[in-house]
XYZ file of C-alpha atoms in Angstrom:
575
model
C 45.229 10.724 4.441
C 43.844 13.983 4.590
C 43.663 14.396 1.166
C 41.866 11.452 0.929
C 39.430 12.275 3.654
C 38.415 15.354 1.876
C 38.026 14.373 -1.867
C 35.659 11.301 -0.217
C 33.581 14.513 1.446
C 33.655 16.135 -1.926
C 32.478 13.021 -3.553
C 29.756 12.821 -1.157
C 28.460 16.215 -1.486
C 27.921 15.838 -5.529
C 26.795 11.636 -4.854
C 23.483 12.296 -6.260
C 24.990 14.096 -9.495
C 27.427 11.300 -10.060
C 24.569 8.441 -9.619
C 22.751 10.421 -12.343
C 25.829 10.310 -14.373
C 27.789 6.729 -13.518
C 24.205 4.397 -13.594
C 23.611 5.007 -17.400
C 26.955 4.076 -18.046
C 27.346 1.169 -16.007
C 23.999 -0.044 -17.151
C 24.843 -0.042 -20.654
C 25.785 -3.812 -21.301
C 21.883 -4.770 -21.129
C 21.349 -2.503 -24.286
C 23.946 -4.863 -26.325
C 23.878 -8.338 -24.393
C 19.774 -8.856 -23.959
C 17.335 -9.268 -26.867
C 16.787 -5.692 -28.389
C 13.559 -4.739 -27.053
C 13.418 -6.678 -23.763
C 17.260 -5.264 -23.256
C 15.963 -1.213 -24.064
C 12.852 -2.050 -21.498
C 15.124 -4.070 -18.805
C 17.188 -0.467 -18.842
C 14.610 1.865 -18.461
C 13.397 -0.077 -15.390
C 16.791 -0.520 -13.515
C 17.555 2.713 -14.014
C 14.047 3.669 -12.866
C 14.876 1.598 -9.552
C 18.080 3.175 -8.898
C 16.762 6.792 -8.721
C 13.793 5.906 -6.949
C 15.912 4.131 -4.709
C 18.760 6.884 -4.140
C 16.263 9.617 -4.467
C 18.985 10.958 -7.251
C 16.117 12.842 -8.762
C 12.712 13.937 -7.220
C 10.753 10.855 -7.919
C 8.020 12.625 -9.785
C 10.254 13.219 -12.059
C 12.020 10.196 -12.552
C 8.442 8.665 -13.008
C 8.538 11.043 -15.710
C 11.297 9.206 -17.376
C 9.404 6.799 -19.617
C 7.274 9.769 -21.579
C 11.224 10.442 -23.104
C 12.840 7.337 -23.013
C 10.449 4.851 -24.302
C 9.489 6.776 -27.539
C 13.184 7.587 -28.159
C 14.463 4.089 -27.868
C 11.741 2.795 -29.272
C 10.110 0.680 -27.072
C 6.483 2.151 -26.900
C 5.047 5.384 -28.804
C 4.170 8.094 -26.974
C 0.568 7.904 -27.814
C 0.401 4.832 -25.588
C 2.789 5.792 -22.686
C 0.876 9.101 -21.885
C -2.183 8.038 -21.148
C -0.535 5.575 -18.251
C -0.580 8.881 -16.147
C -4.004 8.646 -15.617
C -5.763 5.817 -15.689
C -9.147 4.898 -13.712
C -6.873 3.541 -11.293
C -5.369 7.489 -10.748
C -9.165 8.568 -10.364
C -9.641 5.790 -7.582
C -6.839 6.909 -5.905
C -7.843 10.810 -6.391
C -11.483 10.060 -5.568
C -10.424 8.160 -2.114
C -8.249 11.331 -0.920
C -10.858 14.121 -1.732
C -12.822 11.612 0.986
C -9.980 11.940 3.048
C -9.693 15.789 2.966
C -13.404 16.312 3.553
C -12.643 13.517 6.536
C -10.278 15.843 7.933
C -12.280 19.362 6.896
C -14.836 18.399 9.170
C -12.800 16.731 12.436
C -14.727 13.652 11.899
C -11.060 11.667 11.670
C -9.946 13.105 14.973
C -13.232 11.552 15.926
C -12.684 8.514 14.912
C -9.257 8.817 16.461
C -10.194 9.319 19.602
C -12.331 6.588 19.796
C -9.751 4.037 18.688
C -7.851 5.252 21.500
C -10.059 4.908 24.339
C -10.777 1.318 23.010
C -6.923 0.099 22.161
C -5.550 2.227 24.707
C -2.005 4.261 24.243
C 0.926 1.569 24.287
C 2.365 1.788 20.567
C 2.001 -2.094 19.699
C -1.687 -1.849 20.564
C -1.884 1.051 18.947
C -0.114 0.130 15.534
C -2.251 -3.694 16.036
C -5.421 -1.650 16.094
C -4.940 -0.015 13.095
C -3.930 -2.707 11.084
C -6.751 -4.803 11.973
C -9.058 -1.900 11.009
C -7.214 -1.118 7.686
C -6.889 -5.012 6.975
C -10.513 -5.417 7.197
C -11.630 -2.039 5.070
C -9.671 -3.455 2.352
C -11.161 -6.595 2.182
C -14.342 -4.914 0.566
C -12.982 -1.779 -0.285
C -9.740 -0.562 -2.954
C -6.564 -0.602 -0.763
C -5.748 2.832 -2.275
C -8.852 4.433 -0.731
C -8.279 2.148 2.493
C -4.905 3.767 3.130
C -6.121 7.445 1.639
C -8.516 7.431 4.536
C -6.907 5.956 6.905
C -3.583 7.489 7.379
C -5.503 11.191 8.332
C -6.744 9.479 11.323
C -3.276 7.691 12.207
C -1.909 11.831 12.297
C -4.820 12.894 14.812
C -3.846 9.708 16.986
C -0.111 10.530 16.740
C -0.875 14.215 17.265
C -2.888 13.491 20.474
C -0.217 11.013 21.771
C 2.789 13.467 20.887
C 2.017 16.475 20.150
C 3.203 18.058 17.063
C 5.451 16.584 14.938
C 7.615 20.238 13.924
C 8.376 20.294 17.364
C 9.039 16.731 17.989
C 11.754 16.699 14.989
C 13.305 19.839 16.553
C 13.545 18.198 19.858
C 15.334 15.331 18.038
C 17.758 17.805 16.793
C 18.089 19.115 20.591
C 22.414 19.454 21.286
C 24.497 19.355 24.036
C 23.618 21.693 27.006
C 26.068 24.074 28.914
C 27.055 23.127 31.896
C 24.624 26.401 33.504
C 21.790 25.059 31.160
C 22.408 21.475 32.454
C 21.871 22.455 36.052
C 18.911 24.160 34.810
C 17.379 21.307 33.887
C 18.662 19.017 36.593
C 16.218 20.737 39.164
C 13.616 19.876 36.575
C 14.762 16.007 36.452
C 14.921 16.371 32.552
C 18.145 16.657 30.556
C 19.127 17.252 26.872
C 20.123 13.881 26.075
C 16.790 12.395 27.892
C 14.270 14.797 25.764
C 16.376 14.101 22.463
C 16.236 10.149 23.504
C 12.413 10.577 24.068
C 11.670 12.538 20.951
C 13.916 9.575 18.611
C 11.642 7.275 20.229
C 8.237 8.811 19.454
C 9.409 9.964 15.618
C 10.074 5.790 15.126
C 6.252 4.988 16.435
C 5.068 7.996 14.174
C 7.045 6.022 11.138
C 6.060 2.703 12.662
C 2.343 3.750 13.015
C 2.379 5.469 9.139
C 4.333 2.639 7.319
C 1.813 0.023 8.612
C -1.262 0.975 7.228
C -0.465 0.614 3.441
C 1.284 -2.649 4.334
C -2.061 -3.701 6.428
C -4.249 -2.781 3.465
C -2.436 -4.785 0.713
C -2.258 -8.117 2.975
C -5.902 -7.469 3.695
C -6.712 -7.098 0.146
C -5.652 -11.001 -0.493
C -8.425 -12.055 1.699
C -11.570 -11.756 -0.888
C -11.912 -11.877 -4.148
C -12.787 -8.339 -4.245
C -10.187 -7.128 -2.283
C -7.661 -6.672 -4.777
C -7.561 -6.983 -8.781
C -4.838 -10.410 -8.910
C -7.079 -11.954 -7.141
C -10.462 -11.363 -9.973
C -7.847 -11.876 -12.825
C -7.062 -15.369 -11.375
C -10.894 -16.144 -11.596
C -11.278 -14.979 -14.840
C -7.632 -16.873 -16.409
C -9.058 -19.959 -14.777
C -12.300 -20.010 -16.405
C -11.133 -18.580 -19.093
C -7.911 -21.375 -19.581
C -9.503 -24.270 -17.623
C -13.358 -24.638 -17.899
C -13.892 -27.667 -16.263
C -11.999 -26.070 -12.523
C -14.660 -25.207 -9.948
C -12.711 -25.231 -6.629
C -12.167 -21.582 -6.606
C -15.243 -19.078 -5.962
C -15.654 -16.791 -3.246
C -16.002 -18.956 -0.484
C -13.515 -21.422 -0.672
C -11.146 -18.696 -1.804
C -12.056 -16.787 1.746
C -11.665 -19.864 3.536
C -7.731 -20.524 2.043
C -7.234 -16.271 2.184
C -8.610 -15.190 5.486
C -6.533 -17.539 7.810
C -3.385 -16.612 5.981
C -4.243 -12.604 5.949
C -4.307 -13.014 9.320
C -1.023 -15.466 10.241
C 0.827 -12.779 8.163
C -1.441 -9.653 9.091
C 0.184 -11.046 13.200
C 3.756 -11.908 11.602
C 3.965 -8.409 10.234
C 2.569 -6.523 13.482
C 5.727 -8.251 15.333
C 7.852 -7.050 13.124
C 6.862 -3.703 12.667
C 6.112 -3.445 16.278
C 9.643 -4.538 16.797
C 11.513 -2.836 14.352
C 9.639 0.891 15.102
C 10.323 0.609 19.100
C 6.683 -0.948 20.065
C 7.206 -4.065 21.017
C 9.173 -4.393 24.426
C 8.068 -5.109 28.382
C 5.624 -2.286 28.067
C 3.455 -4.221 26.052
C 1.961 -6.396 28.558
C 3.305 -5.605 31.879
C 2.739 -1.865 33.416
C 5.927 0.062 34.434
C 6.262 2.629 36.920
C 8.606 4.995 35.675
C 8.248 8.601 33.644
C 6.989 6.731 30.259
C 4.559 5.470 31.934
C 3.181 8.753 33.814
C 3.101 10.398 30.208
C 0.721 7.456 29.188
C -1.724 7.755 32.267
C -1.863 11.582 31.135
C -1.977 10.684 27.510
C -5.143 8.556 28.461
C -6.728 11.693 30.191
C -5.813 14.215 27.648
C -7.923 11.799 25.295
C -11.104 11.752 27.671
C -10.982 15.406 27.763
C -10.410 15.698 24.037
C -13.041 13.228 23.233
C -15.745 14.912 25.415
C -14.600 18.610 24.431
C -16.285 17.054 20.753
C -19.729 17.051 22.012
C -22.257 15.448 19.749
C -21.746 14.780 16.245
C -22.761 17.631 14.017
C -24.528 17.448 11.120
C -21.401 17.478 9.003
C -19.715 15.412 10.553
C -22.780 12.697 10.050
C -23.014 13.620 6.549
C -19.110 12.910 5.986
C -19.465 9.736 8.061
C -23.142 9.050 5.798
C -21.213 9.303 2.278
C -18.180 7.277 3.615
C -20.223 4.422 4.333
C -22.336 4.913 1.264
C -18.884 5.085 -0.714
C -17.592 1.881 0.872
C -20.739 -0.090 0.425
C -21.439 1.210 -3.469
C -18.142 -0.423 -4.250
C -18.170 -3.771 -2.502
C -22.053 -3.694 -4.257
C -20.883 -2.703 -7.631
C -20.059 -6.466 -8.843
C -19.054 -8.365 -6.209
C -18.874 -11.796 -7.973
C -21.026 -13.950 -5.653
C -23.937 -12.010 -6.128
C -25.629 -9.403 -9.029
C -23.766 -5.779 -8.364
C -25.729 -2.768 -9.004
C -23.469 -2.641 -12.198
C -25.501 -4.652 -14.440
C -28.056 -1.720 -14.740
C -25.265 -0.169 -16.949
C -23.492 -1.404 -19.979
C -21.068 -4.367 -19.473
C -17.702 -2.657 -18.563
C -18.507 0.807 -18.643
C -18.670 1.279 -14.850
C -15.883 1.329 -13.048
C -14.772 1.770 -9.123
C -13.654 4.953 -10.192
C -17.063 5.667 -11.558
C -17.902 5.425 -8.057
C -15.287 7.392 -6.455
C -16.153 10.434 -8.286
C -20.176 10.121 -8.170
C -19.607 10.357 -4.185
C -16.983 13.207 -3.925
C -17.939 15.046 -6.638
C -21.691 15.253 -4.118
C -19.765 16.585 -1.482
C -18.484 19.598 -3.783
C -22.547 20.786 -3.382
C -24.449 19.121 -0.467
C -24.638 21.801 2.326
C -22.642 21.624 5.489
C -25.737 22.692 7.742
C -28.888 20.922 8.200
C -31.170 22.936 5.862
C -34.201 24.363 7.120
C -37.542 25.204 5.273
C -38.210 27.601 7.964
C -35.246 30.098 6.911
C -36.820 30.901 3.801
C -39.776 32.485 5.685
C -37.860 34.236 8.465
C -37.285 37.689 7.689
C -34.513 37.820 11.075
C -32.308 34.464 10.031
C -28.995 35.098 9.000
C -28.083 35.465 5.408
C -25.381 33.327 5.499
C -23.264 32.489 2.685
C -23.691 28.622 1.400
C -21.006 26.431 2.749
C -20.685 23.113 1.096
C -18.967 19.913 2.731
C -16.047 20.900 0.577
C -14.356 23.591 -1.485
C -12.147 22.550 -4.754
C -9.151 24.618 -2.969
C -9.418 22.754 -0.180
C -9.392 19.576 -1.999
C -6.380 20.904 -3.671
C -4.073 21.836 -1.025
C -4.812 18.432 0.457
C -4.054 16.294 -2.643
C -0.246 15.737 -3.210
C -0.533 16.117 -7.216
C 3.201 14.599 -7.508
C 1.979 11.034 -6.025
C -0.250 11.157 -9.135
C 2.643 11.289 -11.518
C 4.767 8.727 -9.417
C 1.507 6.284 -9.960
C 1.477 7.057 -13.132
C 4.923 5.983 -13.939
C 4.783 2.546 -12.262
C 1.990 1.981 -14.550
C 3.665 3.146 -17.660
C 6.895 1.335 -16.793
C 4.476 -2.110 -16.234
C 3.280 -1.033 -19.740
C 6.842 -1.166 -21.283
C 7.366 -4.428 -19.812
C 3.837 -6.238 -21.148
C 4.145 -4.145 -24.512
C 8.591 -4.799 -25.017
C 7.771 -8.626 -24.117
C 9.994 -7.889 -20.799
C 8.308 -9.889 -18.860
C 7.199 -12.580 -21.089
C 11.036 -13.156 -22.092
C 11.879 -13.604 -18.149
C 8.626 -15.459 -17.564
C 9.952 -17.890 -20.023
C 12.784 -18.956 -18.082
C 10.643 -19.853 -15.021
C 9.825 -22.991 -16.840
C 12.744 -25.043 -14.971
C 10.786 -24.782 -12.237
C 8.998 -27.495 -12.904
C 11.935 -29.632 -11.982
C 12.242 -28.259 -8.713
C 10.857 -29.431 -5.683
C 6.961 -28.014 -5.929
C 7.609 -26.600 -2.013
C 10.758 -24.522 -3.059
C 9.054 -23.810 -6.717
C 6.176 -22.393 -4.284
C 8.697 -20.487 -2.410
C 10.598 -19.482 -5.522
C 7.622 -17.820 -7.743
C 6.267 -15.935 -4.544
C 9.541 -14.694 -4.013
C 9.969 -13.725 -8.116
C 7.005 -12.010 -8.516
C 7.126 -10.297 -5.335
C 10.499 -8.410 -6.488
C 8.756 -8.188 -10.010
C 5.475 -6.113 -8.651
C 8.040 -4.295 -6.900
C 8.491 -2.066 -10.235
C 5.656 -2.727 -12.124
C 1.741 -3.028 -10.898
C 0.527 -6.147 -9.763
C -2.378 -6.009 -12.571
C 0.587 -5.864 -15.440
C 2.307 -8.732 -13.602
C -0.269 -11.307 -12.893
C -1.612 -11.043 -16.296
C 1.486 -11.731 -18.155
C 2.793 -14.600 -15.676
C -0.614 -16.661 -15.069
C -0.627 -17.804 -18.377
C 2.694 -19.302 -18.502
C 2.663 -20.787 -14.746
C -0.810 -22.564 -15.706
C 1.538 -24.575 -18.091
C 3.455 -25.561 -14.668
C 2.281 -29.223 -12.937
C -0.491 -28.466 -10.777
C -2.192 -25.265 -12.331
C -3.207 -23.844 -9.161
C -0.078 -24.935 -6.976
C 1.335 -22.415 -8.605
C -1.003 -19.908 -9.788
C -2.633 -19.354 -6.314
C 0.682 -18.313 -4.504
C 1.961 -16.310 -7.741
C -1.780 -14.271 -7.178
C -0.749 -13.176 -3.830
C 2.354 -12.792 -4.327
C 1.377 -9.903 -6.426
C 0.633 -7.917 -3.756
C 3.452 -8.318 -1.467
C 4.792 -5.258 -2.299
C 6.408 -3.451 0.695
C 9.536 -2.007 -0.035
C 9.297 0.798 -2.729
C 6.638 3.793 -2.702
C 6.114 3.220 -6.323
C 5.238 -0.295 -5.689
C 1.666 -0.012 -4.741
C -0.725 3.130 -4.643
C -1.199 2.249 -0.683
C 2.968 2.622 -0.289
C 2.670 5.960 -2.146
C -0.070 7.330 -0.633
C 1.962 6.672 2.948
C 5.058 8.072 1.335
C 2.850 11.494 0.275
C 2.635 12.560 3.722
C 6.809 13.336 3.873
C 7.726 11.266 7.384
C 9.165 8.719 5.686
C 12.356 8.205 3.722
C 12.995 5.192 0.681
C 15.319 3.680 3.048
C 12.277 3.370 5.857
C 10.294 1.512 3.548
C 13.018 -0.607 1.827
C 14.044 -2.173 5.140
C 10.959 -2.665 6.362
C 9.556 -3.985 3.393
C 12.137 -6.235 2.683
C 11.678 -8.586 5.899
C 7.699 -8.028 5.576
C 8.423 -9.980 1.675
C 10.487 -12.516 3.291
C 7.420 -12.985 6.430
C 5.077 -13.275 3.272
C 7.230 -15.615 0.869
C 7.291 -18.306 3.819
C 3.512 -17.465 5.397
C 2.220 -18.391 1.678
C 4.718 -21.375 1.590
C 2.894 -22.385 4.874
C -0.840 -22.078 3.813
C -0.140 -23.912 0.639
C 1.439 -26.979 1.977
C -1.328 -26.998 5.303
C -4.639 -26.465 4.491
C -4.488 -25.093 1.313
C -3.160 -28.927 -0.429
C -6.433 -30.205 1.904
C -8.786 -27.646 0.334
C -7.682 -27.682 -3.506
C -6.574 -31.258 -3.607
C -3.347 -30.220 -4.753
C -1.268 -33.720 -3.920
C -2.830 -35.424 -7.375
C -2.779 -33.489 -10.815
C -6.176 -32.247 -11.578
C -8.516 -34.292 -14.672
C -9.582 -30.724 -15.650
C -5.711 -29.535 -16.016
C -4.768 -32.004 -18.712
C -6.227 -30.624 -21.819
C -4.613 -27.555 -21.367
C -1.201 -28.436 -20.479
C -1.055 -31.179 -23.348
C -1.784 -28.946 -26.069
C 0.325 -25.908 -24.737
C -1.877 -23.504 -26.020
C -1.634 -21.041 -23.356
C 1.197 -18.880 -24.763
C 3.082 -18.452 -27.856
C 5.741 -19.699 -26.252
C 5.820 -24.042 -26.842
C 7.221 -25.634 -23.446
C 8.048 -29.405 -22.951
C 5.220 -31.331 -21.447
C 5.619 -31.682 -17.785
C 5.062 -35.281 -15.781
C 2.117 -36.243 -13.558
C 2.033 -34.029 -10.477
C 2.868 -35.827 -6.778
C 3.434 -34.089 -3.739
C 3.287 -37.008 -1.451
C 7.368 -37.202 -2.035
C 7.338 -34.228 -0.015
């Protein structure tokens, strides 16, 4: 038995050396029992999962994987897999956390922080509820990347006010067993060992719970415009594109089927993560009198001192807080769909939210951090002071985590292998059954699908290749509509969204953190969708008869390259 014991601790001290050994191997069959390409690509990606998943290798480097394995079994050229790593998208996403670092440069997020937290007060539910409404709503109009790259610096100060800081709150976690001399010790201070170790757990599961909800905020507030995320333009653009004649979606009636179901899930969610991360209990309504609660009333005046120690906003702080707005506002502006963007004074498609990104930071690389004064240049006793702009490049590099880049870069070349192998065209093909199936549980179904698909490869990649072969499905936009945001319930991987990467950069979370939190949050989203397509949503798209401007379309099968049988007039009144 002891033998046994200790070859199962040897095992587990080499586990990571024998995943990167044994998964290959036992992965092997889909090389030789799949379609050639589709089985190299469906490989590459499980593999891809598993190390991301088991953290077998550092996951920059696994996201490294596809610039070798692709080429070399032949499923994409190099030429085309390289330049995944950098994409406008990677620019958005760099552009939003130079903002962030010049955010935090200046103070103005501890600011900001304290503010929140004289409004919401200190309780943890409030406190994670607050921030979700306020990174729901930036995403609406803004990228969810640059959302959650700006958010998440003020979530620290708030967390750092509340706590303290978090070295010494993971030491105190690690706090063992007194002596019995030490435990008297602390007896006459009413504070033992166990109680500051218990304490410390508590507060480093609201720091995860308060970190992990902001990316997961800013995707589910992203579904609520058409703006907010890109699914939700490519579904415009595939319907006019596939059926002329459909009018029922623009930007209003898609706000008025989004909006009420951002915010049923946005409130689903908040319980959960509230629950799950020690927030939600007694304390959230009624007040207690015990220590907990002492440490809150002094929490509370900490912050009032803190806040008023700020004094009046300086002039860098107002010219951080001037280029944020003008930031947010030049991208909802830029085309916003329901009205002429300031885009059209460029050439069609050459100006990108990126564009925009960089325009702003790249000012903040020059424009001064003091007010500047025409009177210094004629002042023989002013200081010569050296010229400090609102940000130095070194700054802006120690602040950027440069291995995120490379882990969004290989989600997108990994969603690349899948459009380019005909991955996901060969398993969108077998969703076609579905059209036999009950239209609630095929609602349920294709949510569920492409939520696990987006999972591993963006939600851009995935809407684009499945729209066109769900539009073949009964009612086009039955289907099409729930498959959108289902794109972007994508919770429980880092790689699975920029906004889940971005939270994962900052180190206090672990794969495991996300993947069980994420997993429910899919499941709260698979049925919240279900819900707002059977309620008001079959009210608002007149989705219980099949639609005159459908037929052409799904009678010639056009669509795809792919022929599928034609499918029988549409009814959900049998339901």
């Amino acid at each position: 038995m002891e033998t046994i014991s200790t070859f199962a601790k040897k095992l587990w001290c080499v586990k990571k050396q024998l995943i990167l050994f044994l998964t290959p191997l036992i992965l092997l069959p889909l090389l030789f029992g799949l379609p050639e390409k589709e089985g190299k690509c469906l490989y590459v990606v499980l593999l891809m999962a598993v190390f991301w998943c088991t953290e077998a290798l550092p996951l920059a480097v696994t996201a490294m994987l596809p610039v070798c394995l692709f080429p070399t079994m032949g499923i994409l050229p190099s030429k085309k897999v390289c330049p995944q790593y950098f994409l406008d998208t990677n620019f958005l996403f760099l552009s939003g956390l130079v903002m962030a670092s010049a955010i935090e440069e200046w103070g103005l997020h501890r600011r900001i922080a304290l503010k929140v937290l004289k409004i919401v007060g200190v309780k943890p539910a409030w406190l994670i509820l607050g921030m979700m409404i306020t990174s729901a709503f930036l995403s609406m109009w803004l990228s969810n990347t640059a959302t959650t790259a700006m958010m998440l610096p003020i979530a620290n100060a708030i967390l750092e006010s509340l706590f303290g800081d978090l070295d010494t709150l993971k030491e105190n976690c690690k706090v063992k067993d007194e002596t019995e001399g030490e435990l008297l010790c602390r007896l006459v201070e009413r504070i033992t060992a166990e109680e500051i170790r218990t304490e410390s757990e508590y507060q480093m599961k609201v720091w995860k719970g308060f970190l992990i909800c902001i990316p997961y905020a800013a995707s589910i507030g992203g579904t609520a415009t058409l703006t907010g995320t890109a699914p939700n333009l490519i579904l415009i653009g595939q319907l006019k594109s596939y059926f002329p004649e459909c009018d029922l979606i623009n930007f209003g009636s898609w706000f008025a089927f989004a909006f009420p179901l951002m915010v049923f899930f946005l409130i689903l969610g908040w319980l959960w993560i509230s629950f799950l991360y020690g927030g939600l209990n007694t304390r959230l309504c009624v007040k207690k009198q015990d220590e907990r609660a002492q440490a809150e009333a002094k929490a509370e005046a900490v912050i009032d001192e803190d806040y008023r120690k700020l004094g009046p906003i300086n002039f860098a702080e107002g010219a951080i807080a001037f280029f944020f707005i003008l930031f947010a506002v030049l991208l909802f502006t830029r085309d916003p769909k329901f009205v002429t963007g300031w885009s059209t004074f460029f050439n069609k498609g050459y100006v990108s939210d990126a564009t925009t990104g960089v325009i702003i930071v790249s000012i903040l690389f020059f424009f001064p951090s003091q007010k500047p004064s025409l009177s210094w240049w004629f002042d023989s006793r002013a200081p010569n002071t050296p010229y400090v702009p609102l940000l130095s490049w070194k700054k802006a590099q120690e602040c950027v985590p440069w291995n995120i880049i490379l882990l969004l870069g290989g989600g997108f070349a990994m969603a690349k292998g899948c459009e380019e192998s005909g991955l996901a065209a060969w398993i969108g093909a077998y969703l076609q059954p579905i059209a036999q199936v009950p239209p609630a549980v095929a609602v349920m179904f294709i949510t569920a699908f492409l939520a696990c698909f987006t999972e591993f490869a963006s939600n851009t990649a995935t809407i684009i290749i499945f729209l066109p072969v769900i539009a073949e499905l009964v009612n086009p936009l039955y289907f099409m509509i729930p498959a959108t945001t289902g794109c972007s319930f994508a919770f429980m991987l880092p790689v699975s969204t920029p906004p889940n990467s971005i939270a994962f950069a900052s180190g206090h979370l672990l794969v495991k953190d996300m993947v069980k939190t994420g997993f429910v949050m899919n499941i709260l989203g698979i049925l919240s969708v279900s819900l707002a397509m059977n309620t008001w949503g079959r009210a608002m798209f007149s989705l219980e008869t099949y639609p005159d401007w459908a037929r052409p379309v799904n009678m010639s099968s056009t669509v795809t390259d792919i022929q599928f049988p034609s499918v029988p007039p549409f009814n959900l009144t049998s339901l």
